[in-house]
Short mmCIF file of C-alpha atoms in Angstrom, two decimals:
data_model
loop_
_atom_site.label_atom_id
_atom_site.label_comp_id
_atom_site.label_asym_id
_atom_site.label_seq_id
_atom_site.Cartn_x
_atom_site.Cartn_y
_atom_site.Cartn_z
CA UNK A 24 41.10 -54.76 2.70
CA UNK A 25 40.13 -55.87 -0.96
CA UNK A 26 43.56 -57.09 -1.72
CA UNK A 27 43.80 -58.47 1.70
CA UNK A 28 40.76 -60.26 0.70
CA UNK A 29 41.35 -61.22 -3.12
CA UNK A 30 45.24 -62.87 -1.44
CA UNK A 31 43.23 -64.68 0.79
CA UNK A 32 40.55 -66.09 -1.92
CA UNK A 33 43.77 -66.75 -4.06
CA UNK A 34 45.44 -69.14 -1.37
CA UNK A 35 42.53 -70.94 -0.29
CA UNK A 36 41.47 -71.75 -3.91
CA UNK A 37 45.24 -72.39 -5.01
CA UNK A 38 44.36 -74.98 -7.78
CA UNK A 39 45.50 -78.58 -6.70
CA UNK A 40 44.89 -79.84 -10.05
CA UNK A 41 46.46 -78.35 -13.10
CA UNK A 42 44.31 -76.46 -15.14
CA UNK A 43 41.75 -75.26 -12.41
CA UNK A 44 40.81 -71.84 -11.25
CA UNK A 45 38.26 -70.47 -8.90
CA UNK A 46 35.54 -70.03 -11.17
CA UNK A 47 35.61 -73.68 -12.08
CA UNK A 48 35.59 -74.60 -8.46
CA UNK A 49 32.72 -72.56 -7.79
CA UNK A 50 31.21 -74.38 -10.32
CA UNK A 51 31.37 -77.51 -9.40
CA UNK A 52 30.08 -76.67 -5.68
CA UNK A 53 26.97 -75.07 -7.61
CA UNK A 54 27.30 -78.37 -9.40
CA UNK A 55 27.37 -80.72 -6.25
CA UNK A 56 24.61 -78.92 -4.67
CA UNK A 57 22.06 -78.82 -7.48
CA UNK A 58 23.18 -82.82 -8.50
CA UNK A 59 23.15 -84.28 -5.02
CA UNK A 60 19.78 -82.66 -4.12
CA UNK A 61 17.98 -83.77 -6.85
CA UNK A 62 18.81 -87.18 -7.11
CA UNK A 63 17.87 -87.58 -3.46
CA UNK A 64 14.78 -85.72 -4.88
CA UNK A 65 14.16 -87.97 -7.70
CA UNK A 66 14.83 -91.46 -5.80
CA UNK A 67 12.92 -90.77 -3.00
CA UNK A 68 9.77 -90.22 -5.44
CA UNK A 69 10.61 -93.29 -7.19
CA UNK A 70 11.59 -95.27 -4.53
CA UNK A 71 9.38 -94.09 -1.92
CA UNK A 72 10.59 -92.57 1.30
CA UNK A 73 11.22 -94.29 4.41
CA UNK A 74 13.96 -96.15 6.86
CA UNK A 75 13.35 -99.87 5.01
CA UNK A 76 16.25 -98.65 1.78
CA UNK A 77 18.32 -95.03 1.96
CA UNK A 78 17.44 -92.19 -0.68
CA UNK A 79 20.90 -91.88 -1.49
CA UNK A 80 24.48 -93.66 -0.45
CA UNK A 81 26.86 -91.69 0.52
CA UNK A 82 29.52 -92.83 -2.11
CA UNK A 83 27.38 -90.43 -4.57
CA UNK A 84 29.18 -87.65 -2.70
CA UNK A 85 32.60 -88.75 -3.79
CA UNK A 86 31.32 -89.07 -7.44
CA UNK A 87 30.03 -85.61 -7.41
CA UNK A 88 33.27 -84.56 -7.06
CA UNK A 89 34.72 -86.14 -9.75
CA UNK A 90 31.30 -85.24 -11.91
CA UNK A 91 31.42 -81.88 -11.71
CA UNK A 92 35.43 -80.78 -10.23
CA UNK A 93 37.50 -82.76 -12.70
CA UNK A 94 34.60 -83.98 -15.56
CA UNK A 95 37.54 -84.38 -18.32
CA UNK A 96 38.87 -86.91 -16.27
CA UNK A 97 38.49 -90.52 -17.26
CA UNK A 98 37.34 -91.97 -13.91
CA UNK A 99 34.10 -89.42 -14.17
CA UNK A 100 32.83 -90.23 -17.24
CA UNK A 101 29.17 -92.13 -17.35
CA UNK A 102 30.24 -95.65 -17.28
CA UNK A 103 32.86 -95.65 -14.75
CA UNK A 104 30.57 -93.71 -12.48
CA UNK A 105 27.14 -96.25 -13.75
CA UNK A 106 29.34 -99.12 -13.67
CA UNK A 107 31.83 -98.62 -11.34
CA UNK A 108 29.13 -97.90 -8.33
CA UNK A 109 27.16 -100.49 -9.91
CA UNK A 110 29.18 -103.73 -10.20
CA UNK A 111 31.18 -102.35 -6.87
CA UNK A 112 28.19 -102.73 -4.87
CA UNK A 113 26.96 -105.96 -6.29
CA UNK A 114 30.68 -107.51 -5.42
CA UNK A 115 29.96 -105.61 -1.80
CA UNK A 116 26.68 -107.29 -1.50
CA UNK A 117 27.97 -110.69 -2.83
CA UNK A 118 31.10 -111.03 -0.33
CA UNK A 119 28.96 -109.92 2.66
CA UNK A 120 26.58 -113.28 1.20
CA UNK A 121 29.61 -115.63 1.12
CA UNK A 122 31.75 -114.52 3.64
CA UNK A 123 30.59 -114.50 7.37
CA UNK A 124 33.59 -113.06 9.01
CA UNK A 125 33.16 -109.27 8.76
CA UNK A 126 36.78 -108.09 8.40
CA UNK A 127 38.02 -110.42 5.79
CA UNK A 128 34.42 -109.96 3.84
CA UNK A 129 35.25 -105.81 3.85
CA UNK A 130 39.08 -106.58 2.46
CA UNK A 131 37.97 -109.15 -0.40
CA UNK A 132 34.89 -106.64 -0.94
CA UNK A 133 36.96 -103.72 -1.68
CA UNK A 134 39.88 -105.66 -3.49
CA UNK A 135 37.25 -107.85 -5.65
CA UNK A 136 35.56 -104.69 -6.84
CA UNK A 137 39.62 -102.61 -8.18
CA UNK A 138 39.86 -106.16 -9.77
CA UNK A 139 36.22 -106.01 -11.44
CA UNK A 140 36.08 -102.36 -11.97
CA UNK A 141 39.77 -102.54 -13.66
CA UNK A 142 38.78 -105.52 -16.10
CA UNK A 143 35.50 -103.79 -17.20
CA UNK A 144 37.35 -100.72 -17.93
CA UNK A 145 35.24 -98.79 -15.60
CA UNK A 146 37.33 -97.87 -12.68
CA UNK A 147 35.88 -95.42 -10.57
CA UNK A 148 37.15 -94.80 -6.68
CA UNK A 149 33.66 -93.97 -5.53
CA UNK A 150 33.19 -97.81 -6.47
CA UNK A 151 35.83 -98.88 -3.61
CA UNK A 152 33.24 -96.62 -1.03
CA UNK A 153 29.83 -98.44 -2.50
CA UNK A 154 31.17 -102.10 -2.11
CA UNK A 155 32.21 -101.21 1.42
CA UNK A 156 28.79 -99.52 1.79
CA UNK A 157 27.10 -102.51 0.99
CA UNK A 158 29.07 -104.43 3.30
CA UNK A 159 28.51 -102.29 6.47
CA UNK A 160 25.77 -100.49 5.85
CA UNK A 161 23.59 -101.90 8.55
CA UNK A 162 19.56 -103.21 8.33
CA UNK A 163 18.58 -100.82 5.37
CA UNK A 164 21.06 -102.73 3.06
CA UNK A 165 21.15 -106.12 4.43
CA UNK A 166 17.03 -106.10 4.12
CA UNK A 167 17.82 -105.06 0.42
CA UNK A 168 19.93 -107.79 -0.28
CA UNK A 169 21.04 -108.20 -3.84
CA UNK A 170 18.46 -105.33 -4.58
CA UNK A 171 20.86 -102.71 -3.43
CA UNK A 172 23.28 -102.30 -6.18
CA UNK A 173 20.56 -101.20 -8.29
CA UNK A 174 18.59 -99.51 -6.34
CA UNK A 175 19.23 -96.80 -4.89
CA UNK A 176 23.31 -97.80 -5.77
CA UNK A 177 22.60 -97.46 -9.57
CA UNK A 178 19.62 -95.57 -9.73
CA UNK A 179 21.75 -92.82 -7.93
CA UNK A 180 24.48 -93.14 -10.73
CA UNK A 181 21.91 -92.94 -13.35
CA UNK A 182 20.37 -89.61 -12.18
CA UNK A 183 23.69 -88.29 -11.27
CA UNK A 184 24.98 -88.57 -14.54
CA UNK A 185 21.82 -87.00 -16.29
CA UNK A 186 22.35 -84.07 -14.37
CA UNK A 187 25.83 -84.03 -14.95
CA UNK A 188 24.97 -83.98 -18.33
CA UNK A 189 22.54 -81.08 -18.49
CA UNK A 190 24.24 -78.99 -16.07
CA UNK A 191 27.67 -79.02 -17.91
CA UNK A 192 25.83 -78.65 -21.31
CA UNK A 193 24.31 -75.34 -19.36
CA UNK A 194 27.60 -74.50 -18.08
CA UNK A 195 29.48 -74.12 -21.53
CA UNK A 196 31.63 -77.42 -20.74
CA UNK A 197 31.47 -80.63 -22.63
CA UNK A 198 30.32 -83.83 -20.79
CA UNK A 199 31.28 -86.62 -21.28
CA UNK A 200 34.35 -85.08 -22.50
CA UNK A 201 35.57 -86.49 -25.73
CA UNK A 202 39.78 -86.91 -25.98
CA UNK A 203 40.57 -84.41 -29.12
CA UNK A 204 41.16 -86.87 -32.49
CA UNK A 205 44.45 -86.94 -33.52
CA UNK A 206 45.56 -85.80 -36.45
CA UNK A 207 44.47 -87.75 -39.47
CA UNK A 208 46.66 -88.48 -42.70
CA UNK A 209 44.05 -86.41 -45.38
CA UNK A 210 45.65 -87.99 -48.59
CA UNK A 211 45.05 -91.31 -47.97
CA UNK A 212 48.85 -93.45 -47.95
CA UNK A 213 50.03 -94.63 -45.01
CA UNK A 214 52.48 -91.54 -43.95
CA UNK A 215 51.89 -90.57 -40.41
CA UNK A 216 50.19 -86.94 -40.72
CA UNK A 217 52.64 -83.94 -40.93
CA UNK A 218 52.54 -82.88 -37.42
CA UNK A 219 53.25 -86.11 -35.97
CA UNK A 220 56.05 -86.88 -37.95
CA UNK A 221 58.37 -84.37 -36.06
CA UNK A 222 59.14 -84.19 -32.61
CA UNK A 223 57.92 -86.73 -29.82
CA UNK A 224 55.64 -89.80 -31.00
CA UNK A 225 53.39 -91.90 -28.90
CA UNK A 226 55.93 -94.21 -28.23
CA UNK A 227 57.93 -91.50 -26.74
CA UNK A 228 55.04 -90.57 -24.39
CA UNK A 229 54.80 -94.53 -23.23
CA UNK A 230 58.24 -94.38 -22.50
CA UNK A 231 57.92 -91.40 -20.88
CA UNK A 232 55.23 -93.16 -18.66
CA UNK A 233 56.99 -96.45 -18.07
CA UNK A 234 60.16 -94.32 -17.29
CA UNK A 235 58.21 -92.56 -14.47
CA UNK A 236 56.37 -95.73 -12.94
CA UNK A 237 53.22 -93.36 -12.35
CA UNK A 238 49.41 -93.80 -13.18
CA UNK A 239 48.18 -90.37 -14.46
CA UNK A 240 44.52 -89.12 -14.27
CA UNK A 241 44.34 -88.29 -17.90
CA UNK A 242 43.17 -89.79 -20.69
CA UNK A 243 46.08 -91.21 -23.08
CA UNK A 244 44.68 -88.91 -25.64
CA UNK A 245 44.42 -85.73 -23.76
CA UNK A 246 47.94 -86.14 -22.54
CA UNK A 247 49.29 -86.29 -26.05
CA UNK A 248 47.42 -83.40 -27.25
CA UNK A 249 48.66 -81.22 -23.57
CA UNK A 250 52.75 -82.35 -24.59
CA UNK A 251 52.25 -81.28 -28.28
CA UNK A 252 50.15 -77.72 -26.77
CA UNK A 253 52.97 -77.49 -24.37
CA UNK A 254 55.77 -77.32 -27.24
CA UNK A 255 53.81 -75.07 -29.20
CA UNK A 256 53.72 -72.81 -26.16
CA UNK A 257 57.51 -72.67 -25.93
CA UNK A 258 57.85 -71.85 -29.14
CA UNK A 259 55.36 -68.83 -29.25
CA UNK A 260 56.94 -67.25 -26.21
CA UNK A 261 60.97 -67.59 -27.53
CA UNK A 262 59.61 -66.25 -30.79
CA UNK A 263 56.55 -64.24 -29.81
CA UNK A 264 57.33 -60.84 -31.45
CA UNK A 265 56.68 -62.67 -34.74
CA UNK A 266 52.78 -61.96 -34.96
CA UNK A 267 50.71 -62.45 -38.36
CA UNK A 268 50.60 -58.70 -39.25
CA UNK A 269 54.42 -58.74 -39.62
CA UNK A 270 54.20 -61.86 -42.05
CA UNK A 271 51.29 -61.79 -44.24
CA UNK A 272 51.09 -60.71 -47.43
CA UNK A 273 48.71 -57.33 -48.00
CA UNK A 274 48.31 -57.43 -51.61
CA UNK A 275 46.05 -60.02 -52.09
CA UNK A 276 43.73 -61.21 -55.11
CA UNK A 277 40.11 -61.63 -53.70
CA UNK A 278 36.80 -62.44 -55.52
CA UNK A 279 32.66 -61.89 -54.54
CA UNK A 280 30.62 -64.37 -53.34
CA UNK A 281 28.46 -63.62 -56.10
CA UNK A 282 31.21 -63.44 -58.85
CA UNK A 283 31.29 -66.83 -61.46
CA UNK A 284 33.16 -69.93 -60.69
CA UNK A 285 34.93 -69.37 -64.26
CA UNK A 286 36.37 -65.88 -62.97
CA UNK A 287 37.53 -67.50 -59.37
CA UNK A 288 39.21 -70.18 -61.51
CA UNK A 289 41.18 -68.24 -63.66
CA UNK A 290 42.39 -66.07 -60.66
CA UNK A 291 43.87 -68.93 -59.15
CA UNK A 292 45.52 -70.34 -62.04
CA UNK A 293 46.68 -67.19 -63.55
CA UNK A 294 48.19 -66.16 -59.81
CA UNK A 295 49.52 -69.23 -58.99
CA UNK A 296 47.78 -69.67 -55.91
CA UNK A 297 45.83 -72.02 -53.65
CA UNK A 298 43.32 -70.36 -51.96
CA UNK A 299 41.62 -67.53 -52.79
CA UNK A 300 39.44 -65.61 -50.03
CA UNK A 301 36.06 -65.10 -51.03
CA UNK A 302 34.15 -61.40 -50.28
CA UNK A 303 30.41 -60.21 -49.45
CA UNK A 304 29.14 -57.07 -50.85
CA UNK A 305 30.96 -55.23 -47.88
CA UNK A 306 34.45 -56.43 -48.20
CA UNK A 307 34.07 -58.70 -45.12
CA UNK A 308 35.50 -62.08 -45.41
CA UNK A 309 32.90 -64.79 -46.25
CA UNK A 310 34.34 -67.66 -47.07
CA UNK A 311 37.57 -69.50 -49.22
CA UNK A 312 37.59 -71.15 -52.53
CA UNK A 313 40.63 -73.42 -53.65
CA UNK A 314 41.21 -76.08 -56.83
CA UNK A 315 39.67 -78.50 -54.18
CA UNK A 316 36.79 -76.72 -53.70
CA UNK A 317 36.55 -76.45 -57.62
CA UNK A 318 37.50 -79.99 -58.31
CA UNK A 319 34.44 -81.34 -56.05
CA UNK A 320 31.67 -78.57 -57.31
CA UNK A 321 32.86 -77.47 -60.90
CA UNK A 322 29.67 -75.79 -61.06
CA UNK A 323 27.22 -73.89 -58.97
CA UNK A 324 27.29 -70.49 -57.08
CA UNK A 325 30.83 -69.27 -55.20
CA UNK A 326 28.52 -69.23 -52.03
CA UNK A 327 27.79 -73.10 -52.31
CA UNK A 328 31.30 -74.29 -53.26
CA UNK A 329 33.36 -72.44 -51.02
CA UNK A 330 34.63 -73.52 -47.36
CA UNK A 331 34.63 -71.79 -44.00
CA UNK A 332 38.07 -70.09 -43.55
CA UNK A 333 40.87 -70.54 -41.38
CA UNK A 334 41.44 -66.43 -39.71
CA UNK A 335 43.95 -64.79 -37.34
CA UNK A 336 43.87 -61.68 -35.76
CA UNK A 337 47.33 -59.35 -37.07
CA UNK A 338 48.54 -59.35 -33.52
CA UNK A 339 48.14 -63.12 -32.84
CA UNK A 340 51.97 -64.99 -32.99
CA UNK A 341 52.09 -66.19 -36.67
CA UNK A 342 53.99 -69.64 -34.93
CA UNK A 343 50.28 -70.22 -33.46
CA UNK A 344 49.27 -71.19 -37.04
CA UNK A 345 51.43 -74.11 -37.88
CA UNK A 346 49.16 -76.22 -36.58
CA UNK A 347 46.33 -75.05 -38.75
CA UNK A 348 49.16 -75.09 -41.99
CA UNK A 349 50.00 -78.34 -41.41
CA UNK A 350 46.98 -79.87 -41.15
CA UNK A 351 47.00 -81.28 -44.63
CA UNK A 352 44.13 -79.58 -45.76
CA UNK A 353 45.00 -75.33 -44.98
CA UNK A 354 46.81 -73.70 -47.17
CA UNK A 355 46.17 -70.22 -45.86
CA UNK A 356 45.41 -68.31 -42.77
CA UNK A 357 43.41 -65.24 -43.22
CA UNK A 358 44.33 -62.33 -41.51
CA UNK A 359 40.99 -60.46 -40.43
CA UNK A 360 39.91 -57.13 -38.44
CA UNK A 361 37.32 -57.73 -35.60
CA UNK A 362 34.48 -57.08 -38.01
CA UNK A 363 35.92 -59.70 -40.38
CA UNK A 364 37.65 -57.16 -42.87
CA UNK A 365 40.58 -58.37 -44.33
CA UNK A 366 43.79 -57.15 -43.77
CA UNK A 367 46.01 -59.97 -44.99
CA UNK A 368 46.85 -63.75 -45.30
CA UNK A 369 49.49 -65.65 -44.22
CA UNK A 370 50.22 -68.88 -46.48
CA UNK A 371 52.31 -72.13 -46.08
CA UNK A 372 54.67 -70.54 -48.02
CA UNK A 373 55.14 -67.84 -45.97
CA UNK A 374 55.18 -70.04 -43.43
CA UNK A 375 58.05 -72.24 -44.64
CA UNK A 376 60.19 -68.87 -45.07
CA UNK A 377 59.66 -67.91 -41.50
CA UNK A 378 60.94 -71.10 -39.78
CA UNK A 379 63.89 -71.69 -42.64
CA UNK A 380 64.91 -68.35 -41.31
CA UNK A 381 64.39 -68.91 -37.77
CA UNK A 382 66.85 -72.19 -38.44
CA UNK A 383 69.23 -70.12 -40.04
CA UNK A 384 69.59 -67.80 -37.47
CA UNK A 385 70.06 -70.11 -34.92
CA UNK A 386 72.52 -72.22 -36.49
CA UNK A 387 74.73 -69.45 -37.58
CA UNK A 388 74.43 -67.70 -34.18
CA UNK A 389 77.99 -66.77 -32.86
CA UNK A 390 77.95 -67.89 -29.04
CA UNK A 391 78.78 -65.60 -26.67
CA UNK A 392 82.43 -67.02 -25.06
CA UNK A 393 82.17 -68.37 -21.98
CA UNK A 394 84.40 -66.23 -18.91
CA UNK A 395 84.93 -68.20 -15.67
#
């Protein structure tokens, strides 16, 4: 009966939208619930309860969804859902003014407020529900006039969004979600930075998007960063026996967070490396300390000069770190134990090696012949 029940649960929660899973749906119906509740709660102590304006409009439903079942997308951040309800309304509420026929008043209402919410970059479809609201929503909003947009329409929004806020921030989610910054060229000319220099550009990805004729529900950012994840993928599951314990280099020249900047520089220099991992008085892996770090802060104590280091667990894929390598700042990865011992480090160098020989292999591979 349990895996009766968990095949049910599994089809009825199929995600319609890539990314989600049950636990993120249940969320955001704990979400809804605590969100919708309240700011009925909260307007009708500020507004005062009774029949003469409504708590809440029922377009505030449709934006909880958004809010808290998709809150990376771009229609649910704060001011499409502030300004989108907002201006939507007030287009509602002007038509039904201007225009006495009902049925043409509902079509300019609706089409007005795309047109408005498109121009002030705060598209929202809630927004097409709150104009119509305020052009059929009987007594309660005519007596309101051109007070309804604000309140309860964007008084709603307002406390919706608060609680959005704090219950996402409680959740472990970020809201308003912030697209991830693209790489950035660290040594200031005007070369793109390493990792977008290969591969697709964002011209590809417009052409991509013009080629398709479709309007996607993701930010421009965010669907940049998802193609270049997406590659990465690939290539850690065609090459995924490769992991960082097979690459790194074990014998490797350390120094004590209390040792003196003149000893870490003269490791570096007389190794002939770039970053040298920097030990507590247990062995465990505190920090690293490069010519960088050296050039800035010639002088002080290791443990105020040195930067947080990039790790990797020996069984991660070692193709997971080009990202970090090529970020024009990394120069190694260092390979730690659970309790932060270290067990190795993977550099660019080593790096470079790997995917020469990777190339190598596959351009000298012998294809098999084909047999009809």
């Amino acid at each position: 009966m349990s895996h009766i029940g968990n095949l049910l649960a599994s089809r009825m929660f199929r995600p319609i939208l890539a990314g989600a899973t049950l636990r993120e749906r249940l969320i955001a119906c704990l979400g809804a619930l605590i969100g919708i509740a309240l700011t009925g709660l909260v307007s009708g102590w500020i507004v005062g309860e009774g029949p003469h304006i409504p708590l809440i409009v029922a377009p505030m439903g449709a934006t909880a969804v958004l809010l808290f079942a998709v809150p990376a997308s771009p229609l649910a951040q704060p001011w499409p859902i502030i300004g989108g309800n907002t201006i939507s309304a007030l287009i509602g509420v002007t038509a039904a003014y201007f225009i006495p026929h009902p049925v043409l008043a509902i079509g300019v209402g609706v089409s007005l407020a795309i047109a408005a919410m498109s121009l002030t970059r705060c598209l929202h479809p809630p927004g097409g529900a709150a104009a119509l609201t305020a052009l059929i929503g009987g007594s309660a909003v005519t007596s309101s006039g051109f007070l309804f947009p604000f309140v309860p329409v964007c008084l709603n929004s307002i406390i919706l969004v608060g609680l959005g806020i704090v219950f996402h921030r409680l959740s472990g989610r970020t809201y308003p979600h912030r697209p991830a910054a693209a790489p950035a060229n660290l040594h200031g000319t005007a070369d793109l930075p390493p990792p977008l220099r290969v591969g697709f550009n964002a011209g590809d990805v417009d052409a991509a998007l013009q080629s398709l004729n479709e309007t996607l529900d993701i930010d421009r950012t965010d669907l940049d960063r998802l193609l270049r994840e997406v590659e990465s993928q690939a290539m850690t599951r065609t090459h995924g026996t490769l992991d960082c314990g097979t690459v790194m280099s074990r014998d490797m020249v350390t120094i004590g967070v209390d040792e003196p900047i003149a000893k870490a520089r003269r490791l570096l220099l007389l190794h002939n490396i770039r970053t040298l991992p920097v030990v507590d008085g247990e062995g465990r892996l505190a920090g690293t300390l490069g010519l960088r770090e050296l050039a800035l802060h010639g002088d002080g104590a290791i443990a105020q000069v040195m930067s947080e280091a990039r790790t990797a667990m020996a069984d991660e894929p070692v193709l997971s770190l080009v990202d970090a390598l090529s970020d024009g700042r990394t120069h190694a990865v260092v390979v730690t134990a659970e309790d932060r011992s270290i067990r190795g480090i993977v550099t660019q160098t080593d790096l470079l090696a790997l995917l020469m020989r990777l190339v190598s292999t596959k351009v000298f591979e012998v294809p098999t012949p084909h047999r009809a």
